[in-house]
Short mmCIF file of C-alpha atoms in Angstrom, two decimals:
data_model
loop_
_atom_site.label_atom_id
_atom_site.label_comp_id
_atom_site.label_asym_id
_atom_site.label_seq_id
_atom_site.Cartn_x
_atom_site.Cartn_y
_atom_site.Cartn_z
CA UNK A 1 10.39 20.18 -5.73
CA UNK A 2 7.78 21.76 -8.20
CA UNK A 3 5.16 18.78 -9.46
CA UNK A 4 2.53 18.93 -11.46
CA UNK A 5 -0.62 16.70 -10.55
CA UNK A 6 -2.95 15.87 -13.59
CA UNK A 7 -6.18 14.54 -11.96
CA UNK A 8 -8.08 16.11 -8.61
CA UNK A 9 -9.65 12.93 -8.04
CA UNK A 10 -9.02 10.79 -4.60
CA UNK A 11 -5.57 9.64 -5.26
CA UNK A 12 -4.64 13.14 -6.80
CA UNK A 13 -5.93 14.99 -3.94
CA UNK A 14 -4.26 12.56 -1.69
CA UNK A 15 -0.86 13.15 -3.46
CA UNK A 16 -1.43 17.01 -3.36
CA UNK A 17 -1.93 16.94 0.45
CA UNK A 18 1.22 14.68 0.88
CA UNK A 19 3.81 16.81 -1.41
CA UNK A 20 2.30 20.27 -0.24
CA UNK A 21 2.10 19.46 3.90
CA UNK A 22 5.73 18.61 2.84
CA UNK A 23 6.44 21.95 1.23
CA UNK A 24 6.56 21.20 -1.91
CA UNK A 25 5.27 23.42 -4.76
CA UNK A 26 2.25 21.42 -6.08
CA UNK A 27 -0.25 22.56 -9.25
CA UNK A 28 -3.24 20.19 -9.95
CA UNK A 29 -5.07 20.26 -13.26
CA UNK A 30 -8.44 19.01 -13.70
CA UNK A 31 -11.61 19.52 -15.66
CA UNK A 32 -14.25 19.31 -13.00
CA UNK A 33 -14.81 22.83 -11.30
CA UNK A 34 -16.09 21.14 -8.00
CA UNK A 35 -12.63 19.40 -7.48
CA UNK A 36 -10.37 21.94 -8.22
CA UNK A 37 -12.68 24.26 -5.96
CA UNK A 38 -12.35 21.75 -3.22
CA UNK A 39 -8.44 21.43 -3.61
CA UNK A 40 -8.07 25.52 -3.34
CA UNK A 41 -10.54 25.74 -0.47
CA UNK A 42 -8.54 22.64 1.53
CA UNK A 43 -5.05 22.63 0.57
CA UNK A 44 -2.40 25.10 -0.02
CA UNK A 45 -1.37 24.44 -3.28
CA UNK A 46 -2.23 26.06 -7.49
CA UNK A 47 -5.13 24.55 -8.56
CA UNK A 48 -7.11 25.28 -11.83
CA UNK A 49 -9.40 24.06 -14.13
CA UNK A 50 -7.84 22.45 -17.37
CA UNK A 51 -7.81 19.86 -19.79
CA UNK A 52 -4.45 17.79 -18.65
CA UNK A 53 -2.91 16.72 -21.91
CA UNK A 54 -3.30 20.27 -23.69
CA UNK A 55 0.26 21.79 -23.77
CA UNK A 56 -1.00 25.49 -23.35
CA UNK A 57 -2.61 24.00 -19.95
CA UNK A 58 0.80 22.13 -18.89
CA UNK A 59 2.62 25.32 -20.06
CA UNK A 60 0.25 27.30 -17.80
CA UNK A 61 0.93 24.59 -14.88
CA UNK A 62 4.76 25.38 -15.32
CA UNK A 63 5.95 22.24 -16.77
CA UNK A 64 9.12 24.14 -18.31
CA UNK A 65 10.31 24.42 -14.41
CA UNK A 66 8.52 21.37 -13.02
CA UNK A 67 10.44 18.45 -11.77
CA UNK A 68 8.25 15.76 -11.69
CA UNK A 69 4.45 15.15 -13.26
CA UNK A 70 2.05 12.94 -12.06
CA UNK A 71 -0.74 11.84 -14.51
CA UNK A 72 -3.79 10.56 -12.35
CA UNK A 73 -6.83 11.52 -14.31
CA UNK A 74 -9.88 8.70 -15.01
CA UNK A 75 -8.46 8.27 -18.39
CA UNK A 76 -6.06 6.07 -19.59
CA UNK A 77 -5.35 8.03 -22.59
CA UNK A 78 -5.12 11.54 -20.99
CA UNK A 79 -2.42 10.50 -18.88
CA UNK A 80 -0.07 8.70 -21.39
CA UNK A 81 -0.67 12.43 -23.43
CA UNK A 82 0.00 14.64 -20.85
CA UNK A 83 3.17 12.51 -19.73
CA UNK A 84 4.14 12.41 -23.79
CA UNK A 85 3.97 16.17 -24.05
CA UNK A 86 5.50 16.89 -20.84
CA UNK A 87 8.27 14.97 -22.24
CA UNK A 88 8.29 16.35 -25.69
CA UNK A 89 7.91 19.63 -24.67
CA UNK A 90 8.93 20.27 -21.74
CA UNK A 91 11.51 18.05 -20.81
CA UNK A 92 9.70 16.60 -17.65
CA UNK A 93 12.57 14.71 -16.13
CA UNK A 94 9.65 12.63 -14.05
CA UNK A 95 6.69 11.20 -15.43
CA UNK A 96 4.15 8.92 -13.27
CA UNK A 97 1.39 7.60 -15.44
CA UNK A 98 -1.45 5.75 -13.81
CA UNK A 99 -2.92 3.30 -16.39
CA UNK A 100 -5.54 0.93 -15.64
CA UNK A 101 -6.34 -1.19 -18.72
CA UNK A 102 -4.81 -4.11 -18.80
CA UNK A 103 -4.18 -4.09 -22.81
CA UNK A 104 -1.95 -1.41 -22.72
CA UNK A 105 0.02 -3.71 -19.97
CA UNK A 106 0.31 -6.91 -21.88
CA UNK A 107 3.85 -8.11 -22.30
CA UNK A 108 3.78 -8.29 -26.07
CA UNK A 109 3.18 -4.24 -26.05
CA UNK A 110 5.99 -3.69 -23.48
CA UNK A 111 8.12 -1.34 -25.84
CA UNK A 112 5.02 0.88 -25.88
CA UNK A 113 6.68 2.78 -23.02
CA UNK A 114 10.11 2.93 -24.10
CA UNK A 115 11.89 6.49 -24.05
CA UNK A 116 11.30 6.32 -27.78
CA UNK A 117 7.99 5.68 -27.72
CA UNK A 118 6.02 7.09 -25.00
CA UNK A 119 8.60 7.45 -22.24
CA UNK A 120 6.68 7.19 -19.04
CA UNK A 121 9.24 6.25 -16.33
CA UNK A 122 6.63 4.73 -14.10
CA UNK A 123 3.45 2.84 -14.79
CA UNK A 124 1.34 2.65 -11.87
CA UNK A 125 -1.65 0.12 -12.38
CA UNK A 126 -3.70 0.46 -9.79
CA UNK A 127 -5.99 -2.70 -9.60
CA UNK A 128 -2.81 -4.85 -10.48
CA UNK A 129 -1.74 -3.41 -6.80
CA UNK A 130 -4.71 -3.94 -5.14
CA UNK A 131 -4.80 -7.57 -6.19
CA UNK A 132 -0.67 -8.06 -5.11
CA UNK A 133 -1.89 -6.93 -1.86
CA UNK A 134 -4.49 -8.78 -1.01
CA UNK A 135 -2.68 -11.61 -1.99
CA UNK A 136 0.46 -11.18 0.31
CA UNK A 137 -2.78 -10.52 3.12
CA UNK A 138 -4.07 -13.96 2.16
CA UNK A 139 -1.11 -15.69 2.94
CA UNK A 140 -1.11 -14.54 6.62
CA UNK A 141 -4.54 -14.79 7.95
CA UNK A 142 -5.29 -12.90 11.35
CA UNK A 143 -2.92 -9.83 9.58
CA UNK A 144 -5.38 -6.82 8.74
CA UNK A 145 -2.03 -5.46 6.23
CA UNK A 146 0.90 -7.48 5.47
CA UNK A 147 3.86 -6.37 3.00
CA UNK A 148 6.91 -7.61 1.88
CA UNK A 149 10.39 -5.74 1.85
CA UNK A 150 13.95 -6.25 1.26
CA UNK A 151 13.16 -8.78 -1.57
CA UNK A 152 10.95 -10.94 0.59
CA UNK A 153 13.54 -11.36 3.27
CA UNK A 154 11.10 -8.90 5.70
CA UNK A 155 7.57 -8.75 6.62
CA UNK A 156 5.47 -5.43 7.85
CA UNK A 157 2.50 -6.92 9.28
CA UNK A 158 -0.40 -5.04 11.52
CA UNK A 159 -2.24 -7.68 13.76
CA UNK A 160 -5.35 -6.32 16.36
CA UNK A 161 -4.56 -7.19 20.01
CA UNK A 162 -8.02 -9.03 21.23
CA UNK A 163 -8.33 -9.82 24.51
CA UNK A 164 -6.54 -13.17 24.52
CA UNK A 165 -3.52 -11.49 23.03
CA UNK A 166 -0.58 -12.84 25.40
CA UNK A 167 1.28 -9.84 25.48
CA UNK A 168 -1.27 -7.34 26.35
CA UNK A 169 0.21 -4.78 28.89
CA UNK A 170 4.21 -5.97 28.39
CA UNK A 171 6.25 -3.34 27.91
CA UNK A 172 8.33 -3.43 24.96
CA UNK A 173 11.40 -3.63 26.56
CA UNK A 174 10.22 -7.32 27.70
CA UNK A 175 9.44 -8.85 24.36
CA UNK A 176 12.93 -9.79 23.89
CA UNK A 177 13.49 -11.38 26.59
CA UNK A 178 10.11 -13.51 26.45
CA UNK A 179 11.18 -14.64 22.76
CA UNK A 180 15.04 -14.25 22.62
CA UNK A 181 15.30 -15.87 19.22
CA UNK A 182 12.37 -14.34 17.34
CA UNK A 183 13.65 -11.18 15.55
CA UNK A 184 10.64 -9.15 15.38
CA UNK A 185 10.37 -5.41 16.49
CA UNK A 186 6.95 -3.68 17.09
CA UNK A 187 7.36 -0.44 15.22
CA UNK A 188 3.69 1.41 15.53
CA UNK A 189 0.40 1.10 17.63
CA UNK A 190 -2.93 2.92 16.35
CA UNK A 191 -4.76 3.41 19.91
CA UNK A 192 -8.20 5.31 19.06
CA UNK A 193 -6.98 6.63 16.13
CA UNK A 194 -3.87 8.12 17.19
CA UNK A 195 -0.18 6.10 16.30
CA UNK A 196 2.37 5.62 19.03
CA UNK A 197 6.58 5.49 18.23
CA UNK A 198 6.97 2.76 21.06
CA UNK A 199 8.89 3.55 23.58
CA UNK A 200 10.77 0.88 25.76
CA UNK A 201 8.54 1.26 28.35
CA UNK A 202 5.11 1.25 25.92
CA UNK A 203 2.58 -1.60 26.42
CA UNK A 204 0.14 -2.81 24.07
CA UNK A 205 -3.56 -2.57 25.10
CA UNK A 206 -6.36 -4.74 23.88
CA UNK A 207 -7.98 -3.13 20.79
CA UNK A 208 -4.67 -1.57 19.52
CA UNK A 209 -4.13 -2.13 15.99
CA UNK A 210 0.06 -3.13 15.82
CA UNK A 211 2.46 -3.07 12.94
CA UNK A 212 5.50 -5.23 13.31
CA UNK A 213 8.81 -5.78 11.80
CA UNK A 214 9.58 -9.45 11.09
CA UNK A 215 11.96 -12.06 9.62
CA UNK A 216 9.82 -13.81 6.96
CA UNK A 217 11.08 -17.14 8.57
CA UNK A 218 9.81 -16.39 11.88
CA UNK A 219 6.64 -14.80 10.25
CA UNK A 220 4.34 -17.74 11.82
CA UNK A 221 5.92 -17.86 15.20
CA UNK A 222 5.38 -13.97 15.63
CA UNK A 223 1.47 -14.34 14.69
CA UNK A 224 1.51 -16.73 17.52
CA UNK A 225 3.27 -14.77 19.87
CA UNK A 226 0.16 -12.17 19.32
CA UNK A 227 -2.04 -15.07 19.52
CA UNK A 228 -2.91 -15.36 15.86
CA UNK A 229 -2.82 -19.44 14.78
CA UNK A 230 -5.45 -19.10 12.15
CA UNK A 231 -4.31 -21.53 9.36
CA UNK A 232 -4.19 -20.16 5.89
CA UNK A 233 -7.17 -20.41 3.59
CA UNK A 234 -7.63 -23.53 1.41
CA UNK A 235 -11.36 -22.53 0.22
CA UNK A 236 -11.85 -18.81 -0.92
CA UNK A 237 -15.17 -16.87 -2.26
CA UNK A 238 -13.84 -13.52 -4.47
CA UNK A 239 -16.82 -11.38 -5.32
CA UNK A 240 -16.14 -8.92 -8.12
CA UNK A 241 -14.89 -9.86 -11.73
CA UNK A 242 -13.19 -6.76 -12.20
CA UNK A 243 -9.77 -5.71 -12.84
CA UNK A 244 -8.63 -6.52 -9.42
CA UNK A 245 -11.09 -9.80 -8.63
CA UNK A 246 -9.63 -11.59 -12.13
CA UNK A 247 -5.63 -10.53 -11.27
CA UNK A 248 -6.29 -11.96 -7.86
CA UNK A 249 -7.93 -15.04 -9.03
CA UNK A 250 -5.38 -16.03 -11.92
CA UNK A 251 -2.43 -15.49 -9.08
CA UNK A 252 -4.07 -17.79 -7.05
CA UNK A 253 -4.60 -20.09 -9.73
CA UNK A 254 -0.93 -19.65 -10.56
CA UNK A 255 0.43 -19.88 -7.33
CA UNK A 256 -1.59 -21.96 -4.52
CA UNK A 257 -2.46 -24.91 -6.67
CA UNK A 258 -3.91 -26.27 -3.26
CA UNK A 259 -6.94 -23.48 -3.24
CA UNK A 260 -9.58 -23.74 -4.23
CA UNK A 261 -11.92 -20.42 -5.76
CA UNK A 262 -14.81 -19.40 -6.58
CA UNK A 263 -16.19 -16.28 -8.40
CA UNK A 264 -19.14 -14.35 -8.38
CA UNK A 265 -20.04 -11.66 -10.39
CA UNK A 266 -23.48 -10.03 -11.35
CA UNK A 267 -23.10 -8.94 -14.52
CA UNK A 268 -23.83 -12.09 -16.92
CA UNK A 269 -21.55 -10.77 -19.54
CA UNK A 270 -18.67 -10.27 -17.38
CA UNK A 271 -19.16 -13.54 -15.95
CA UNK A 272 -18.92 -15.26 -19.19
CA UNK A 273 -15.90 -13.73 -20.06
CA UNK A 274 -13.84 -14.14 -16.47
CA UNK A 275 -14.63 -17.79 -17.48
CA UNK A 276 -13.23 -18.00 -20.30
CA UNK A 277 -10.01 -16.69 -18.90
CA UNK A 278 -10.16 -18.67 -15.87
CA UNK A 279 -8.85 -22.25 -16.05
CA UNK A 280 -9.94 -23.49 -12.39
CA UNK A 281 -11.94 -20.83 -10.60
CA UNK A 282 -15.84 -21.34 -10.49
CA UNK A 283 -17.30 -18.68 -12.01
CA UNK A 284 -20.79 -18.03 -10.66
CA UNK A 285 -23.10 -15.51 -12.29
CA UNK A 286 -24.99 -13.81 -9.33
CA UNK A 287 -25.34 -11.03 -6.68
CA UNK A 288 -23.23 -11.53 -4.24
CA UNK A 289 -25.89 -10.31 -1.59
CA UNK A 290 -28.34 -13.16 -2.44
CA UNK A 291 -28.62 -15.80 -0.52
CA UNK A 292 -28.93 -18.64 -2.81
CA UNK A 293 -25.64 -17.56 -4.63
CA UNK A 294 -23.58 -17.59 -1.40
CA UNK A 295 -25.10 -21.35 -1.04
CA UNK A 296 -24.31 -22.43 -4.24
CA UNK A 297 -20.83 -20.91 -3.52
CA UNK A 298 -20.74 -23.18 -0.60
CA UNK A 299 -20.01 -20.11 1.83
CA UNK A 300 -20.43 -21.67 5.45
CA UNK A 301 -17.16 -24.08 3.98
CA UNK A 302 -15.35 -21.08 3.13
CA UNK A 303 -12.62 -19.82 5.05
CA UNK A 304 -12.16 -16.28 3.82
CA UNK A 305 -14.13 -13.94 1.47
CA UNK A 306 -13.21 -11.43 -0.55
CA UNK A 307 -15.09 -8.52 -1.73
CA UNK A 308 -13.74 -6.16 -4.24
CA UNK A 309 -16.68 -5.31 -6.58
CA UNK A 310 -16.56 -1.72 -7.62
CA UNK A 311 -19.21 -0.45 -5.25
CA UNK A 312 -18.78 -0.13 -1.82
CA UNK A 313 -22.01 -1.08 -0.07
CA UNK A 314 -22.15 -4.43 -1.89
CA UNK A 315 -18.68 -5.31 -0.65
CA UNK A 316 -19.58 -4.48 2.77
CA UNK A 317 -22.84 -6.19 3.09
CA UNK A 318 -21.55 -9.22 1.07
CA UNK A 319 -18.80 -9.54 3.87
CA UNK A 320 -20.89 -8.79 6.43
CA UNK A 321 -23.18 -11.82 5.48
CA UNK A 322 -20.58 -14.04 4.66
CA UNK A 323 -19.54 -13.68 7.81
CA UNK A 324 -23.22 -14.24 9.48
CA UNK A 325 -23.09 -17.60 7.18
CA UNK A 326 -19.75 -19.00 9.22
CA UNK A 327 -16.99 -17.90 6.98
CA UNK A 328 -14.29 -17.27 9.25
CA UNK A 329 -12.32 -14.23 7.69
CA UNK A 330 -13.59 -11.51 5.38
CA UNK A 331 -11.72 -8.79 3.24
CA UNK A 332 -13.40 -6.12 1.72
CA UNK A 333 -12.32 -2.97 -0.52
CA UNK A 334 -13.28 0.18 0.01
CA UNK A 335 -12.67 3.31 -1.40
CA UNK A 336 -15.02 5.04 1.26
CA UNK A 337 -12.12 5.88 3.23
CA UNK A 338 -14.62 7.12 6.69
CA UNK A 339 -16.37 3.81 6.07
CA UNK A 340 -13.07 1.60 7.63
CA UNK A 341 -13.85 1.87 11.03
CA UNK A 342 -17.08 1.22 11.09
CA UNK A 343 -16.64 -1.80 8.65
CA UNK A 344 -13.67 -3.41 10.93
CA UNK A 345 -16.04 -2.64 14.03
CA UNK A 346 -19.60 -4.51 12.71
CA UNK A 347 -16.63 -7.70 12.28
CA UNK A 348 -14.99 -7.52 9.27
CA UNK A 349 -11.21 -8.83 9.35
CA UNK A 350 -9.18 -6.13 7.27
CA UNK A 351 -10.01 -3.34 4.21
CA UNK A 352 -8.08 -2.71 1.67
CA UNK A 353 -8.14 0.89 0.69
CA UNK A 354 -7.38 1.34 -3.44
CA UNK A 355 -6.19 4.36 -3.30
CA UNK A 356 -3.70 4.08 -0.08
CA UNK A 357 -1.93 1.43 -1.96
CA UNK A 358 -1.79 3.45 -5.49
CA UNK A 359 -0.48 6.75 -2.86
CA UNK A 360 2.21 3.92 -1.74
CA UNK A 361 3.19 3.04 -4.93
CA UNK A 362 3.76 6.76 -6.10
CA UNK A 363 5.35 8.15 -2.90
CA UNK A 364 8.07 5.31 -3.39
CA UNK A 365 9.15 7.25 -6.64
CA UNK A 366 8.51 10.93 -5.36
CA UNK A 367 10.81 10.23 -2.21
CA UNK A 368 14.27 11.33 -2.47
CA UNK A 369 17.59 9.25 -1.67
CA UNK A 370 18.19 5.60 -2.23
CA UNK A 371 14.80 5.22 -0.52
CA UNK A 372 13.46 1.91 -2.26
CA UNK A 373 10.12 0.93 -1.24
CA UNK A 374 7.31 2.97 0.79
CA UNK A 375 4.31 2.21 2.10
CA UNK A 376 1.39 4.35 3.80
CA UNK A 377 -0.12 3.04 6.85
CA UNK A 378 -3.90 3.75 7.57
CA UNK A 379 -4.25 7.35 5.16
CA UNK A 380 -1.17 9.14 6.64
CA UNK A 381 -0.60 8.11 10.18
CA UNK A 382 2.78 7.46 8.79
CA UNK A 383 5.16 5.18 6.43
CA UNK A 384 7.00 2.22 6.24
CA UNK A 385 10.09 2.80 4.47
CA UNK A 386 13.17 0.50 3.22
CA UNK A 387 16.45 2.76 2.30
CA UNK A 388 20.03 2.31 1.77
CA UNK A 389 22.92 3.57 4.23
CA UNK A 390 25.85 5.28 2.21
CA UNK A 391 29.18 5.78 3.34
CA UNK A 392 28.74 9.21 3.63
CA UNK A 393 26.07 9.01 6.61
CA UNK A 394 26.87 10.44 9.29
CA UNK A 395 24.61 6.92 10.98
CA UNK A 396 27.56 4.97 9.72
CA UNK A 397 29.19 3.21 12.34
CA UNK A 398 27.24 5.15 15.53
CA UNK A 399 25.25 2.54 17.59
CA UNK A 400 21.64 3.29 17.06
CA UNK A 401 21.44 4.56 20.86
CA UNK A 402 23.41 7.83 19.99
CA UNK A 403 22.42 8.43 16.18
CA UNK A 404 19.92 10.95 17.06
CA UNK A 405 17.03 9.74 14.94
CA UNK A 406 14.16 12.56 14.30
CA UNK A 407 11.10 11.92 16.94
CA UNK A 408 8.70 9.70 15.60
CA UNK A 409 11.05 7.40 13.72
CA UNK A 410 11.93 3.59 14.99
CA UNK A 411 14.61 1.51 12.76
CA UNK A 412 12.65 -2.36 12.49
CA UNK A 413 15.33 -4.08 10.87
CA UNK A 414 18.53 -3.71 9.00
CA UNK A 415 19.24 -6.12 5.89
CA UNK A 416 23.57 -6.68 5.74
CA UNK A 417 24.52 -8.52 2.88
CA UNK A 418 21.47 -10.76 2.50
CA UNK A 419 21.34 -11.45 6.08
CA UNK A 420 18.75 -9.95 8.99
CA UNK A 421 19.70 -7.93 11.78
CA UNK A 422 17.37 -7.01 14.32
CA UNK A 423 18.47 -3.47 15.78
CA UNK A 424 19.46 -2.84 19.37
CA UNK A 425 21.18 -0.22 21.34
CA UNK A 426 24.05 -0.98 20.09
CA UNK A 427 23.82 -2.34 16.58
CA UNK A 428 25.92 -0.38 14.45
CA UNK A 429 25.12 0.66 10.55
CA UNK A 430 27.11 -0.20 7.61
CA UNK A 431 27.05 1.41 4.67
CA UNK A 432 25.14 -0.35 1.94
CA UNK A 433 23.01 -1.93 4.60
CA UNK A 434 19.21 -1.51 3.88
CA UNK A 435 17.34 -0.22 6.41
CA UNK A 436 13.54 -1.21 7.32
CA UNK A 437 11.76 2.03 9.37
CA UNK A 438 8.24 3.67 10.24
CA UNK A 439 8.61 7.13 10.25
CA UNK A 440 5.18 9.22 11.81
CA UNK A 441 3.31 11.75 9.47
CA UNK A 442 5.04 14.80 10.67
CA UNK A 443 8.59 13.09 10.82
CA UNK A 444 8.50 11.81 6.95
CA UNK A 445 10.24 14.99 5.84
CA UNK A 446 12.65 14.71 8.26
CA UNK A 447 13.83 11.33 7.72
CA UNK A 448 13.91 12.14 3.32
CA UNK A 449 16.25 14.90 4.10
CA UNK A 450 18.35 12.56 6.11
CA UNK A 451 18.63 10.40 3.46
CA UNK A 452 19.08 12.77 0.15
CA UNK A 453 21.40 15.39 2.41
CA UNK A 454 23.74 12.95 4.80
CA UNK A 455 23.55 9.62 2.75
CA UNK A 456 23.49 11.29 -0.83
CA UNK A 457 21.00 11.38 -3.61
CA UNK A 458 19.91 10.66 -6.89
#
């Protein structure tokens, strides 16, 4: 697949390293020297310097043979141009647009990216993301990442095993007999960095990081079963006015009646303005790092915090004092991507990484085959996928046992006609069932050519 990337900033670069480790042919465009000289000097793909938008550049990209663009530059408007041009000119079939203001997003502008307007075929906003995310992560405290697939029906959740964990050094084989009716599989463990494809014989180890496969009815019942009981959040501190802190704070508003928010931001202006769009968040004009402000916030009666200011050391510190204050569970974003483990090690509960979720969002429309949702675990280790079986897989009808997956892939769960199926040995796939999987780094490829070559593609 040849794709052109507009943008060499984090979430360009990251896309870049994805498509090219994948062999595809990737060109990135970009206007500042330094990152296009750090793309040729660490990846094997074209890189040059270029504004995105110009059509000579795209031209020189080779946007006449490309397959796919991705516009992912700082600005809004450069990436709606280069997307219009590639279309006008070039006959892009592709075009991935990542636009953050919110105006252009407004419902009453919606036919603004029509096919006869500017015809972007996907909009990628990334705060609007962020802010889903966190909120499916607030409605399961004691998850560090929590995601919803196979509309809602599933849950991909990654819990810590502490030292009370009850099933610390079980092997995997024995988790179904200890809960026979809880249809949960354990599909990764992160072990000092590293992920593991569980075997049957695999145990979990205190300080592993797990991702499970769940039911969403039997969501609560597997926290327990990892020994996570921690009741969901009915008082909640956001720090950060931004994009991401408003979206989160009007979902709330709009959807857990019963919570209770408050807001802090530092700059007086935004403040103001987040409360006049606000109709029952606090709005608190502040830094979040001083003390009186988390008092007046009423932080040791807060259950969880959540910083997502746009600088990094400010939602780290914040967290880290809420925390020292009583608060019982703190979020923080981070775009620091090296910072993570130190963060989750000094005692902060999860991070949300911006630009792993916006990577998420545009793999799910780069892979191939009915795949219909992806989602990157912890920059790369590997992906959570959700696909459709055809009738022409070769899967179809084999019990699991002797379909030969590619090493590094486990199936989690199988959606048939609305219904759940937790795979065994012996479960069989039907065509048009959907099927929930983690798939390692370096067994991704293998598992899109499965599903564009055996079970078709569009």
């Amino acid at each position: 697949m040849n794709v052109i990337i507009c943008g060499a900033g984090q979430v360009g670069s990251s896309i870049a390293r994805y498509l090219s480790s994948e062999g595809n042919d990737v060109t990135v465009i970009d206007q500042s020297p330094e990152l296009i000289r750090k793309i040729n000097d660490t990846l094997d793909v074209r890189a040059f310097v270029g504004h995105a938008s110009h059509p000579s550049t795209l031209e020189m990209a080779g946007a006449k043979e490309a397959d796919m663009l991705i516009a992912v530059t700082y600005a809004d408007e450069v990436n709606m141009v280069a997307c219009q041009v590639g279309h006008s000119l070039f006959q892009v079939p592709t075009k991935i647009a990542r636009v953050r203001s919110q105006n252009y997003l407004q419902p009453e502008w919606a036919d603004l990216f029509s096919r006869e307007n500017m015809p972007i075929d996907v909009i990628i906003s990334p705060e609007v993301e962020v802010a889903r995310h966190i909120g499916q992560q607030l409605q399961v405290p004691g998850a560090f990442d929590m995601l919803a697939m196979a509309d809602g029906k599933v849950r991909v959740v990654g819990v810590r095993c502490g030292d009370d964990c009850p099933v610390l050094n079980t092997p995997m084989r024995q988790l179904a007999s200890l809960f026979p009716d809880l249809n949960m599989v354990v599909v990764a463990i992160i072990r000092n960095d590293k992920v593991i494809v569980p075997s049957s014989e695999d145990q979990m180890l205190a300080g592993d990081e797990i991702y499970f496969v769940c039911d969403t009815e039997h969501l609560a019942r597997a926290m327990n079963a990892f020994g996570h009981q921690e009741p969901e959040a009915r008082r909640i501190i956001i720090v950060g006015a931004g994009n991401i802190g408003l979206t989160l704070a009007q979902s709330i508003e709009e959807n857990q009646s019963a919570v209770s928010v408050k807001l802090i931001e530092v700059s007086p202006e935004r403040a103001k303005r987040a409360a006049g769009q606000l109709a029952k968040t606090m709005v608190l004009a502040g830094s979040a790092l001083d003390p009186e402000i988390l008092e007046e916030a009423n932080i040791r009666s807060t259950e969880t915090f959540v910083s997502v200011s746009n600088d990094d050391e400010v939602n780290i510190i914040s967290a880290l004092l809420a925390k020292r204050y009583g608060c019982e569970r703190a979020v923080t974003l981070i775009n620091n991507q090296p910072y993570g483990p130190l963060v989750t090690a000094l005692g902060v509960d999860a991070v949300v990484n911006p630009r792993s979720i916006t990577v998420s969002t545009i793999l799910q429309h780069i892979r191939r085959g009915r795949i219909r949702a992806v989602h990157s675990l912890r920059e790369g280790v590997g992906e959570v996928i959700e696909a459709e079986a055809l009738e022409t897989s070769t899967m179809v009808g084999v019990p699991l046992r002797e379909a030969k997956l590619p090493n590094g892939v486990i199936v989690g769960a199988i959606l048939r006609e609305g219904e759940l199926v937790i795979p065994r040995g012996d479960t069989r796939i039907q065509a048009k069932d959907r099927i929930i999987l983690f798939a390692a780094s370096n067994a991704v490829k293998k598992v899109e050519k499965l599903f564009s070559v055996r079970l078709e593609y569009f």
